[in-house]
Short mmCIF file of C-alpha atoms in Angstrom, two decimals:
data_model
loop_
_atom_site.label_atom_id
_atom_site.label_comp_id
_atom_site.label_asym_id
_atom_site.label_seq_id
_atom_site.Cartn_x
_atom_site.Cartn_y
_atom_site.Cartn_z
CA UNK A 1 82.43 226.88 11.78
CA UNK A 2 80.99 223.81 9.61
CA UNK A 3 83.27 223.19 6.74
CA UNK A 4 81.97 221.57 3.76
CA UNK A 5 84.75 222.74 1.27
CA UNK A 6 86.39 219.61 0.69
CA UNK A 7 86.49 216.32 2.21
CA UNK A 8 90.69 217.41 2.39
CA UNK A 9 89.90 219.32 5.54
CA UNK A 10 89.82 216.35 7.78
CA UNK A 11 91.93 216.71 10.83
CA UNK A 12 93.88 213.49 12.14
CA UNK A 13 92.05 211.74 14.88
CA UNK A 14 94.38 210.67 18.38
CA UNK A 15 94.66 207.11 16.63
CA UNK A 16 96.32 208.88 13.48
CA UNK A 17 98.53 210.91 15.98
CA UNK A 18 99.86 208.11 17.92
CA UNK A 19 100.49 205.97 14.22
CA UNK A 20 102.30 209.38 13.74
CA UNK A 21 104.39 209.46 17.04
CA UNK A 22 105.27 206.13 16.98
CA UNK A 23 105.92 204.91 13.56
CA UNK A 24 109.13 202.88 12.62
CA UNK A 25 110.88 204.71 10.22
CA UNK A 26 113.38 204.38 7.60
CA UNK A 27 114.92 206.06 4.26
CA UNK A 28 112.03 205.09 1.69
CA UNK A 29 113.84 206.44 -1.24
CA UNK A 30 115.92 203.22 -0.49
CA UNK A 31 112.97 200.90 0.13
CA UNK A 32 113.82 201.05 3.54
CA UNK A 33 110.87 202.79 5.73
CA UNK A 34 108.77 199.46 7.47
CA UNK A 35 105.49 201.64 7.89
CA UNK A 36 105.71 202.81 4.13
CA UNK A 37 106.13 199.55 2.85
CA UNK A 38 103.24 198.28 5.42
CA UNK A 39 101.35 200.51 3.68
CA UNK A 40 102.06 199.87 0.03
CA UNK A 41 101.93 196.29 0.91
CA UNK A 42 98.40 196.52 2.43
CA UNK A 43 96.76 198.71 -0.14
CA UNK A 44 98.04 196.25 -3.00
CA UNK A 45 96.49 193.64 -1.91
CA UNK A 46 93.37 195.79 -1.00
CA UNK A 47 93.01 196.94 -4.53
CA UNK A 48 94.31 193.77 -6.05
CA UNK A 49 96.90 194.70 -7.62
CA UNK A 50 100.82 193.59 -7.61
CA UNK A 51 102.42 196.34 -6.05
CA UNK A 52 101.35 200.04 -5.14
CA UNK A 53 103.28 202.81 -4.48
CA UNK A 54 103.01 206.02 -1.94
CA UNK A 55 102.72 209.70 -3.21
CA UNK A 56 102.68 212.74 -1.16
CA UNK A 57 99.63 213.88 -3.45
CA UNK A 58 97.07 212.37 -5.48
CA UNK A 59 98.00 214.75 -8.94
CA UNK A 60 101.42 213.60 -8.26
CA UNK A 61 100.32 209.67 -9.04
CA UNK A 62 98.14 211.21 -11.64
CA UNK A 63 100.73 212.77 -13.64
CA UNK A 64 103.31 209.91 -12.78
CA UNK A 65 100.74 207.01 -14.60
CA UNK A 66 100.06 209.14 -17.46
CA UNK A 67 104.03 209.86 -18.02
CA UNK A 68 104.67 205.81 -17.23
CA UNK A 69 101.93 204.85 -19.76
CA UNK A 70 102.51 206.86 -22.52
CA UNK A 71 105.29 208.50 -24.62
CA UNK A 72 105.87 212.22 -25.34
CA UNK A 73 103.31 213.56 -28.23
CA UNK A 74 100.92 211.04 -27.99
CA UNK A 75 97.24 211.62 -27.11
CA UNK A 76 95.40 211.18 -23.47
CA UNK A 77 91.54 210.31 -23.87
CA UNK A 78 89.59 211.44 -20.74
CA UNK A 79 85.81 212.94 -20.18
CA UNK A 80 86.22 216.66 -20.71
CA UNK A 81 85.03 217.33 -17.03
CA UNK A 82 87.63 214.94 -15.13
CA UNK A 83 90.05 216.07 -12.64
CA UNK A 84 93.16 215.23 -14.79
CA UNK A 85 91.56 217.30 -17.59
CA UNK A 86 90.43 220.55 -15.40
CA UNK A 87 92.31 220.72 -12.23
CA UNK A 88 96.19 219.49 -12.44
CA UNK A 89 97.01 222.49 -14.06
CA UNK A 90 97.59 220.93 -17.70
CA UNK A 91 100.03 218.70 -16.11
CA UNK A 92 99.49 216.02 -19.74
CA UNK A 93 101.02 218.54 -21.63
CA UNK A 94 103.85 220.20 -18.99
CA UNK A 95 104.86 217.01 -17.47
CA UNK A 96 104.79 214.68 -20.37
CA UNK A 97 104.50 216.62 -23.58
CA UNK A 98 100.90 215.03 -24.23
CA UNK A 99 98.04 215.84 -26.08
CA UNK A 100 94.21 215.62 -25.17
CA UNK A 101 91.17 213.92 -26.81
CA UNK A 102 88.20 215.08 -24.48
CA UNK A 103 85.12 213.09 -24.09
CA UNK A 104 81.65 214.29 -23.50
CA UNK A 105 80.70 211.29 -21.10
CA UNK A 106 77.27 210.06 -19.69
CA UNK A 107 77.97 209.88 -16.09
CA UNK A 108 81.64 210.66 -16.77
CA UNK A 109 82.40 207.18 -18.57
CA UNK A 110 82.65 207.06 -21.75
CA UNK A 111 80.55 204.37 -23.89
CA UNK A 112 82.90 201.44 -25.75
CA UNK A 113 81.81 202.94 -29.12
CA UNK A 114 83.01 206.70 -28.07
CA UNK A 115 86.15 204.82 -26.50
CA UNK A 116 87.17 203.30 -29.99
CA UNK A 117 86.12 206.17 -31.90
CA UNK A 118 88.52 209.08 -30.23
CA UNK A 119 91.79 206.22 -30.70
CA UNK A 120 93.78 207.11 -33.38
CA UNK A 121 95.91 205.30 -34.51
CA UNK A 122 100.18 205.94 -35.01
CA UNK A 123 101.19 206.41 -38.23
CA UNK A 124 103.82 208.58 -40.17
CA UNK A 125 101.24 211.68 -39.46
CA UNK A 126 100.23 211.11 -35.91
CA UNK A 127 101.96 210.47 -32.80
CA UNK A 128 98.70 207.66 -31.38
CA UNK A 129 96.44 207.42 -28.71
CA UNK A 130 99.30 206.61 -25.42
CA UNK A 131 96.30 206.37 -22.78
CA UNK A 132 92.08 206.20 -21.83
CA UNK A 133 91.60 208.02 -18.05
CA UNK A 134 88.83 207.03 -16.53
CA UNK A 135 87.57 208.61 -12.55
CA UNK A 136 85.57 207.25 -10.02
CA UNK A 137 83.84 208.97 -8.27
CA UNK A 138 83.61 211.52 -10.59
CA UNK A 139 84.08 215.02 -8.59
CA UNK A 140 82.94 217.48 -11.15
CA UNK A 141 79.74 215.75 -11.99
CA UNK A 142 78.44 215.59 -8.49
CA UNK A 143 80.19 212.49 -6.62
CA UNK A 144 78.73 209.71 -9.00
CA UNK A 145 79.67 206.10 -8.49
CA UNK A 146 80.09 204.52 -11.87
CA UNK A 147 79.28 200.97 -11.63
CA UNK A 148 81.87 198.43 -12.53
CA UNK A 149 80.14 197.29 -15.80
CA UNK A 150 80.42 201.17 -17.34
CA UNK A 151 84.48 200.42 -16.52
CA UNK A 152 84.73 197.78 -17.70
CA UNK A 153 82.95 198.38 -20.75
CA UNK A 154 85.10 200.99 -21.70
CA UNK A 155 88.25 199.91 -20.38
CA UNK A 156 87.90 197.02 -22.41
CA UNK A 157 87.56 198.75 -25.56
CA UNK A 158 90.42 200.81 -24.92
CA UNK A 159 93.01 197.96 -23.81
CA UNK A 160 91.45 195.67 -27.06
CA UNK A 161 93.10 198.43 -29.19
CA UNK A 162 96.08 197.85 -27.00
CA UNK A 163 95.62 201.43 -25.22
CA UNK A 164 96.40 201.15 -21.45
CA UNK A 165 93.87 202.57 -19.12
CA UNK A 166 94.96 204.42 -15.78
CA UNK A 167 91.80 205.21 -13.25
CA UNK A 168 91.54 207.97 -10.90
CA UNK A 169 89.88 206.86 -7.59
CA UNK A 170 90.97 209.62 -5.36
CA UNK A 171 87.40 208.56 -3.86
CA UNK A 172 87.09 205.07 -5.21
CA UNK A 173 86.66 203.71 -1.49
CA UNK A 174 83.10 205.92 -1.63
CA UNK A 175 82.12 204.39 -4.91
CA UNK A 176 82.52 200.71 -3.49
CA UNK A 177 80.72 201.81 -0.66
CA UNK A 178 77.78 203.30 -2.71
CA UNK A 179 77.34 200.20 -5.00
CA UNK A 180 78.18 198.47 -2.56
CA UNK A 181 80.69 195.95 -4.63
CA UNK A 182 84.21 195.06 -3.25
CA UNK A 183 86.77 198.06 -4.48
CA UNK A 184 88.44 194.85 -6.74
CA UNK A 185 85.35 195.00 -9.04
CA UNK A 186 86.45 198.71 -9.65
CA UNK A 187 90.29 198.10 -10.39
CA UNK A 188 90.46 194.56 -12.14
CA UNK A 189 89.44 196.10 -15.52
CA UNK A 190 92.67 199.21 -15.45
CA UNK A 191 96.55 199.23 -15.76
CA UNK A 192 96.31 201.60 -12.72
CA UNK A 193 94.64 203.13 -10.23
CA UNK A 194 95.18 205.92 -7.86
CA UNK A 195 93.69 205.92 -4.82
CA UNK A 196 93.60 209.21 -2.23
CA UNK A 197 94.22 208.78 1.68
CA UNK A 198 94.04 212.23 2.71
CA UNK A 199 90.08 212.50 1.74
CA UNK A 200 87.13 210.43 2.76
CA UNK A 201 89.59 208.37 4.91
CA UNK A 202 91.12 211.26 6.94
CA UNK A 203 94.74 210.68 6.42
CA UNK A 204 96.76 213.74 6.70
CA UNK A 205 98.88 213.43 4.07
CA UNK A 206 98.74 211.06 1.07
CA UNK A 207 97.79 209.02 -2.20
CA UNK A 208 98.62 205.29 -3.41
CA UNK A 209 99.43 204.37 -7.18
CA UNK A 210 99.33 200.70 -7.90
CA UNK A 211 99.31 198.40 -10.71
CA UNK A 212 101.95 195.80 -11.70
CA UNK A 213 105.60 195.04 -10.34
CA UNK A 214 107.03 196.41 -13.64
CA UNK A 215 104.59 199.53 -13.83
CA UNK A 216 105.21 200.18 -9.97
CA UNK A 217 108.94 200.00 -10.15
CA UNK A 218 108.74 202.74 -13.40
CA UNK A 219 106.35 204.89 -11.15
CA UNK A 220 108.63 205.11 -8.49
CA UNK A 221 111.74 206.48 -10.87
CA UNK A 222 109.33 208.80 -12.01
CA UNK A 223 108.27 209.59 -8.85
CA UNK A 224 111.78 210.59 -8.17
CA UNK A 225 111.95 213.02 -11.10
CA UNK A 226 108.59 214.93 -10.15
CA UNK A 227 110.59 215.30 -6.78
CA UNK A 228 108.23 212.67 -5.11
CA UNK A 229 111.00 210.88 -3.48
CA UNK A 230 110.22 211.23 0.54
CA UNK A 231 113.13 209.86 3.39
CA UNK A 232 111.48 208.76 6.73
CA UNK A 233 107.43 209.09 5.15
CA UNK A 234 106.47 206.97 7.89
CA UNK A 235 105.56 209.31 10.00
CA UNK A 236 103.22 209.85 7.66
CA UNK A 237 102.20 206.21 6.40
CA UNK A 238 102.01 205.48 9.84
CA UNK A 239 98.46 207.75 9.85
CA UNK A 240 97.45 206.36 6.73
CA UNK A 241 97.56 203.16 7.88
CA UNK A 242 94.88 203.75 10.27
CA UNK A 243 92.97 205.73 7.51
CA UNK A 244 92.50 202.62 5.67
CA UNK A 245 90.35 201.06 8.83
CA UNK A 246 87.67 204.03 8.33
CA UNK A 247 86.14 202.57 5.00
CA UNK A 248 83.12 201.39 6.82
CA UNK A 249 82.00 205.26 7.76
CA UNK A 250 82.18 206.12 4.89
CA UNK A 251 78.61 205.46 4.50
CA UNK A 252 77.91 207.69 7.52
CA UNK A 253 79.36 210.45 4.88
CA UNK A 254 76.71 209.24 2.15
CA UNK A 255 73.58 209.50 5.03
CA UNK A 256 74.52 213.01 6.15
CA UNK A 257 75.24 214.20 2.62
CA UNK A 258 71.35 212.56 1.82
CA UNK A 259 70.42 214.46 4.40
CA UNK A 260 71.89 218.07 3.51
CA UNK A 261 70.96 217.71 0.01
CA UNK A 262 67.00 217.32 1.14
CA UNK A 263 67.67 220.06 3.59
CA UNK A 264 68.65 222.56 1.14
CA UNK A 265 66.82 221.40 -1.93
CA UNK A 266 64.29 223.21 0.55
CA UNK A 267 65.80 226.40 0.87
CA UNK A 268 64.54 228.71 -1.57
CA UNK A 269 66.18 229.41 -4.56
CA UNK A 270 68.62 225.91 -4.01
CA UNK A 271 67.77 222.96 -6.19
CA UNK A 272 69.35 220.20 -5.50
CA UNK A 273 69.44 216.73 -6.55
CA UNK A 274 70.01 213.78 -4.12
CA UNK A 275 73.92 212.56 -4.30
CA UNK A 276 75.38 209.43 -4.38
CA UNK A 277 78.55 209.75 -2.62
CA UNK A 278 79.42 212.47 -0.30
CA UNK A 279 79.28 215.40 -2.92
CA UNK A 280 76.13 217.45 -2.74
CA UNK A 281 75.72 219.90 -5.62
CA UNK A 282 73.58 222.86 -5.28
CA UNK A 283 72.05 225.08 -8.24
CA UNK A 284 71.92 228.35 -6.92
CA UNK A 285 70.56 230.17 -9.92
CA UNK A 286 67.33 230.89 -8.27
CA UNK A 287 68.55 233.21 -5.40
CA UNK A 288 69.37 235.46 -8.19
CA UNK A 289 73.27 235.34 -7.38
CA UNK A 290 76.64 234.48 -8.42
CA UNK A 291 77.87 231.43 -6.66
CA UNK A 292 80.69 233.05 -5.07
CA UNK A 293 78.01 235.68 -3.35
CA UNK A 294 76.08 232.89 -1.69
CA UNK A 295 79.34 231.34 -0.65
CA UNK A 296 80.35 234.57 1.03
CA UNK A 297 77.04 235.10 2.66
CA UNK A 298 77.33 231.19 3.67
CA UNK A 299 80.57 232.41 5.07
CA UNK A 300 79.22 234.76 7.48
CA UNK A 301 76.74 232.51 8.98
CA UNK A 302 80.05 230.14 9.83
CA UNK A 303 79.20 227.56 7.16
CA UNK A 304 82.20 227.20 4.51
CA UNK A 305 81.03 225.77 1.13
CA UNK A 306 83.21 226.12 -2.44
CA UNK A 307 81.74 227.53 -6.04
CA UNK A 308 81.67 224.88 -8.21
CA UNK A 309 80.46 226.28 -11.74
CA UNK A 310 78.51 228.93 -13.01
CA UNK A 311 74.96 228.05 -11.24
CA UNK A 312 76.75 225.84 -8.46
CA UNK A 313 78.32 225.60 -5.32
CA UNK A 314 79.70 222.38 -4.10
CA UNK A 315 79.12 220.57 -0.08
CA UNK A 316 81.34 218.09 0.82
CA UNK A 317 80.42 215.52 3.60
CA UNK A 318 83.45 213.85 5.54
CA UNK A 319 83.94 212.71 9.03
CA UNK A 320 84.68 215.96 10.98
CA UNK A 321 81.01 216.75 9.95
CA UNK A 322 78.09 215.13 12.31
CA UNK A 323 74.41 214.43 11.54
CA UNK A 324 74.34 217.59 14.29
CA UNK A 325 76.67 219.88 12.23
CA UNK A 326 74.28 219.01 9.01
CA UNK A 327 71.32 219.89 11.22
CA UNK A 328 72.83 223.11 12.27
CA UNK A 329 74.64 224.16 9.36
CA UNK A 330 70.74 224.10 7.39
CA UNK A 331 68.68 226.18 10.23
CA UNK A 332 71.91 228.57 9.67
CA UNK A 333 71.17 228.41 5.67
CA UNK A 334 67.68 228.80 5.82
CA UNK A 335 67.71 231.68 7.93
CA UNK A 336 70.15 233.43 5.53
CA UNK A 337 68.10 232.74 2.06
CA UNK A 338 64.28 232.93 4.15
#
């Protein structure tokens, strides 16, 4: 079986295990787990930030920022196709009583001038904008790697209106690695970042929220409330730890992911454009079939792939997949759709 779902179904390597086996532990609700604070301590000053915090999931420091940043009522600007707009379960409005402005974004960012022109301003009428979410790389719209000057751009026209801005990098280690800028050029424009452990690096288990001392220290309270609070997590920051050493193959990812979108941009009825991260997006329209249907017949030729839209189905590349598996995974694919 080759497994493209989801760069999520990484299995911990024997390093990982033994970080696992052997970690010093502690009670990290009371600060006092050594590995966890390793960790926090070593992905702060990765990102450049203050402080950073661990989460068992990334939607759980997605949901934490936004209910840090904002107060109840007031609105959330994001691009309508983000992750914390279409797949954490309208967790604005559930966890912290917000409301949405959605964006239609080139490339997922949006301009400065679309940025100042969805704030609205508090008054006796309306509650205010609390927050501007911005994503890198943007999942839904194929992996992209938005360069630091679209971030900037826009989170400087949210934060001149005094509007904090909290950015999802679940895969922000891939878009350094694509534009090939330090991740610092990424982060020094936002309030916040999330960053996810548990997908091109291969951690089991994990996501890091960081920002400043004060906006750290308010995350982890509200960590505690969204039942985030974890006792001896080292044995899981112990793995994550040695997830954060696999940033340099991540560009292995972005070859093999080249390579499987040329491969089946040649099987017929797939068009497919060329990715920029590890995300290959195939238009399936002209097999004729639902997305789901070529997943399933995917399926039975052992290669595992997710629908992704109407016309779509999404690959992932990670590092349980070889140049070999890609190899073997598109002989299996072209023999199905010949």
């Amino acid at each position: 079986m080759i497994d493209f779902r989801s760069d999520t179904v990484t299995t911990p390597d024997e390093a990982m295990r033994e970080a696992a086996a052997t970690a010093v532990v502690g009670d990290d609700v009371y600060g006092e787990d050594p590995t966890v604070n390793e960790l926090e301590a070593r992905v702060a000053d990765r990102l450049g930030t203050e402080a950073a915090l661990y989460f068992p999931t990334g939607t759980m420091a997605n949901q934490t920022a936004a209910r840090v940043h904002t107060e109840r009522g007031q609105e959330v600007i994001a691009d309508r196709e983000s992750h914390v707009i279409k797949y954490e379960l309208g967790g604005l409005a559930q966890h912290s009583g917000l409301q949405v402005r959605t964006l239609d974004a080139d490339r997922g960012v949006p301009s400065p001038e679309t940025v100042a022109a969805a704030i609205v301003d508090e008054d006796l009428h309306r509650p205010g904008t609390g927050l501007c979410c911005l994503e890198n790389t943007h999942n839904a719209r194929g992996g992209l790697a938005i360069e630091p000057g679209a971030i900037d751009a826009a989170a400087t026209a949210a934060r001149e209106r005094d509007v904090p801005v909290h950015l999802d990098g679940a895969r922000l280690f891939n878009a350094a690695t694509a534009l090939d800028v330090s991740v610092t050029e990424l982060t020094a424009p936002v309030d916040s970042v999330m960053v996810s452990l548990s997908k091109g690096l291969g951690a089991p288990v994990g996501s890091m929220l960081a920002g400043s001392d004060e906006f750290v220290e308010r995350a982890r309270r509200t960590r505690k409330l969204f039942g985030g609070g974890m006792r001896q997590a080292g044995i899981v920051a112990g793995p994550a730890l040695e997830a954060l050493e696999n940033v340099a193959d991540l560009e292995r990812d972005h070859e093999n992911a080249r390579l499987l979108a040329a491969g089946l941009d040649d099987v017929d009825g797939f068009d497919v454009r060329e990715p920029e991260t590890n995300i290959v997006i195939a238009d399936v329209s002209g097999t004729g079939e639902a997305p789901s249907t070529v997943v399933d017949r995917l399926g039975e030729r052992d290669v595992l792939a997710s629908p992704f839209g109407p016309t779509t189905v999404r690959f992932c590349t990670h590092r349980d997949v070889s140049r070999g598996d890609i190899e073997r995974a598109l002989e299996r694919i072209g023999d199905e759709f010949a």
